PDB file of C-alpha atoms in Angstrom:
ATOM      1  CA  MET A 403       0.053  -0.075  -0.035  1.00  0.00           C
ATOM      2  CA  ASP A 404       1.452   3.359  -0.954  1.00  0.00           C
ATOM      3  CA  ILE A 405       0.759   6.401   1.253  1.00  0.00           C
ATOM      4  CA  CYS A 406       0.978   9.853  -0.273  1.00  0.00           C
ATOM      5  CA  ILE A 407       1.407  12.830   2.000  1.00  0.00           C
ATOM      6  CA  GLU A 408       0.794  16.095   0.318  1.00  0.00           C
ATOM      7  CA  THR A 409       3.204  18.881   1.664  1.00  0.00           C
ATOM      8  CA  THR A 410       1.561  22.162   2.214  1.00  0.00           C
ATOM      9  CA  PRO A 411       3.258  25.426   3.191  1.00  0.00           C
ATOM     10  CA  SER A 412       2.231  24.856   6.879  1.00  0.00           C
ATOM     11  CA  ALA A 413       3.451  21.457   7.015  1.00  0.00           C
ATOM     12  CA  GLN A 414       7.148  22.319   5.655  1.00  0.00           C
ATOM     13  CA  GLN A 415       9.875  22.037   7.963  1.00  0.00           C
ATOM     14  CA  ARG A 416      11.232  25.332   9.504  1.00  0.00           C
ATOM     15  CA  TYR A 417      14.972  26.000  10.460  1.00  0.00           C
ATOM     16  CA  GLU A 418      16.821  28.257  12.478  1.00  0.00           C
ATOM     17  CA  LEU A 419      20.464  29.250  12.704  1.00  0.00           C
ATOM     18  CA  ARG A 420      21.939  28.833  16.044  1.00  0.00           C
ATOM     19  CA  PHE A 421      24.817  30.866  17.266  1.00  0.00           C
ATOM     20  CA  GLN A 422      25.895  28.966  20.643  1.00  0.00           C
ATOM     21  CA  SER A 423      27.835  31.193  22.948  1.00  0.00           C
ATOM     22  CA  LEU A 424      31.339  29.701  23.742  1.00  0.00           C
ATOM     23  CA  PHE A 425      31.177  30.810  27.317  1.00  0.00           C
ATOM     24  CA  ASN A 426      27.718  30.179  28.625  1.00  0.00           C
ATOM     25  CA  GLN A 427      25.934  27.028  27.293  1.00  0.00           C
ATOM     26  CA  GLY A 428      22.500  28.531  28.173  1.00  0.00           C
ATOM     27  CA  ARG A 429      22.979  31.338  25.891  1.00  0.00           C
ATOM     28  CA  ALA A 430      22.651  31.472  22.028  1.00  0.00           C
ATOM     29  CA  MET A 431      21.554  33.814  19.424  1.00  0.00           C
ATOM     30  CA  VAL A 432      18.911  32.116  17.076  1.00  0.00           C
ATOM     31  CA  PHE A 433      17.414  33.278  13.724  1.00  0.00           C
ATOM     32  CA  PRO A 434      14.770  31.823  11.385  1.00  0.00           C
ATOM     33  CA  CYS A 435      16.495  30.496   8.122  1.00  0.00           C
ATOM     34  CA  ASN A 436      15.937  28.161   5.284  1.00  0.00           C
ATOM     35  CA  GLU A 437      17.620  24.539   5.331  1.00  0.00           C
ATOM     36  CA  HIS A 438      20.744  26.009   3.882  1.00  0.00           C
ATOM     37  CA  GLY A 439      21.286  28.535   6.761  1.00  0.00           C
ATOM     38  CA  GLN A 440      20.301  31.481   4.618  1.00  0.00           C
ATOM     39  CA  VAL A 441      18.526  34.173   7.049  1.00  0.00           C
ATOM     40  CA  ASP A 442      16.193  36.575   5.104  1.00  0.00           C
ATOM     41  CA  LEU A 443      17.505  39.936   6.317  1.00  0.00           C
ATOM     42  CA  ASP A 444      14.728  41.652   5.037  1.00  0.00           C
ATOM     43  CA  ALA A 445      12.297  39.734   7.322  1.00  0.00           C
ATOM     44  CA  LEU A 446      14.107  40.602  10.601  1.00  0.00           C
ATOM     45  CA  SER A 447      13.601  43.449  12.628  1.00  0.00           C
ATOM     46  CA  GLU A 448      16.258  46.206  13.026  1.00  0.00           C
ATOM     47  CA  ARG A 449      17.391  44.904  16.313  1.00  0.00           C
ATOM     48  CA  ALA A 450      17.552  41.288  15.237  1.00  0.00           C
ATOM     49  CA  ARG A 451      19.457  42.256  12.222  1.00  0.00           C
ATOM     50  CA  GLU A 452      22.045  44.001  14.329  1.00  0.00           C
ATOM     51  CA  ASN A 453      22.300  40.878  16.552  1.00  0.00           C
ATOM     52  CA  TYR A 454      22.620  38.672  13.598  1.00  0.00           C
ATOM     53  CA  PHE A 455      25.569  40.892  12.268  1.00  0.00           C
ATOM     54  CA  TYR A 456      27.050  40.881  15.555  1.00  0.00           C
ATOM     55  CA  ALA A 457      27.047  37.321  16.105  1.00  0.00           C
ATOM     56  CA  ARG A 458      28.594  36.756  12.767  1.00  0.00           C
ATOM     57  CA  ALA A 459      31.315  39.157  13.468  1.00  0.00           C
ATOM     58  CA  VAL A 460      32.430  37.313  16.641  1.00  0.00           C
ATOM     59  CA  ILE A 461      32.274  33.971  15.612  1.00  0.00           C
ATOM     60  CA  GLY A 462      35.330  32.226  17.274  1.00  0.00           C
ATOM     61  CA  PHE A 463      35.412  34.891  19.971  1.00  0.00           C
ATOM     62  CA  GLU A 464      32.244  34.863  21.577  1.00  0.00           C
ATOM     63  CA  TYR A 465      29.998  32.549  19.504  1.00  0.00           C
ATOM     64  CA  ALA A 466      30.637  29.051  17.966  1.00  0.00           C
ATOM     65  CA  THR A 467      30.221  28.648  14.279  1.00  0.00           C
ATOM     66  CA  PRO A 468      26.461  28.655  13.589  1.00  0.00           C
ATOM     67  CA  ALA A 469      24.586  25.464  13.064  1.00  0.00           C
ATOM     68  CA  VAL A 470      21.260  24.969  11.062  1.00  0.00           C
ATOM     69  CA  THR A 471      18.690  23.054  13.248  1.00  0.00           C
ATOM     70  CA  PRO A 472      15.101  22.270  12.756  1.00  0.00           C
ATOM     71  CA  ASP A 473      12.713  24.767  14.442  1.00  0.00           C
ATOM     72  CA  TYR A 474      10.431  22.827  16.748  1.00  0.00           C
ATOM     73  CA  SER A 475       8.806  25.944  18.066  1.00  0.00           C
ATOM     74  CA  HIS A 476       5.769  25.788  15.928  1.00  0.00           C
TER      75      HIS A 476
END
């Protein structure tokens, strides 16, 4: 028996780009992204955009290299 599941936009997997703190395991900066880790900067608020650029600038100093992870918050 074949089962066919139709994928709708609401059923599509969402992802997040996670910058984990190198010094505090409970601290991270997280941004919505696609499965390739690309963040839609136009969709971010000004503050989130500033945080995103900051996290990218301090990779290796304050935050680890970001990882793309599934977003289970929805």
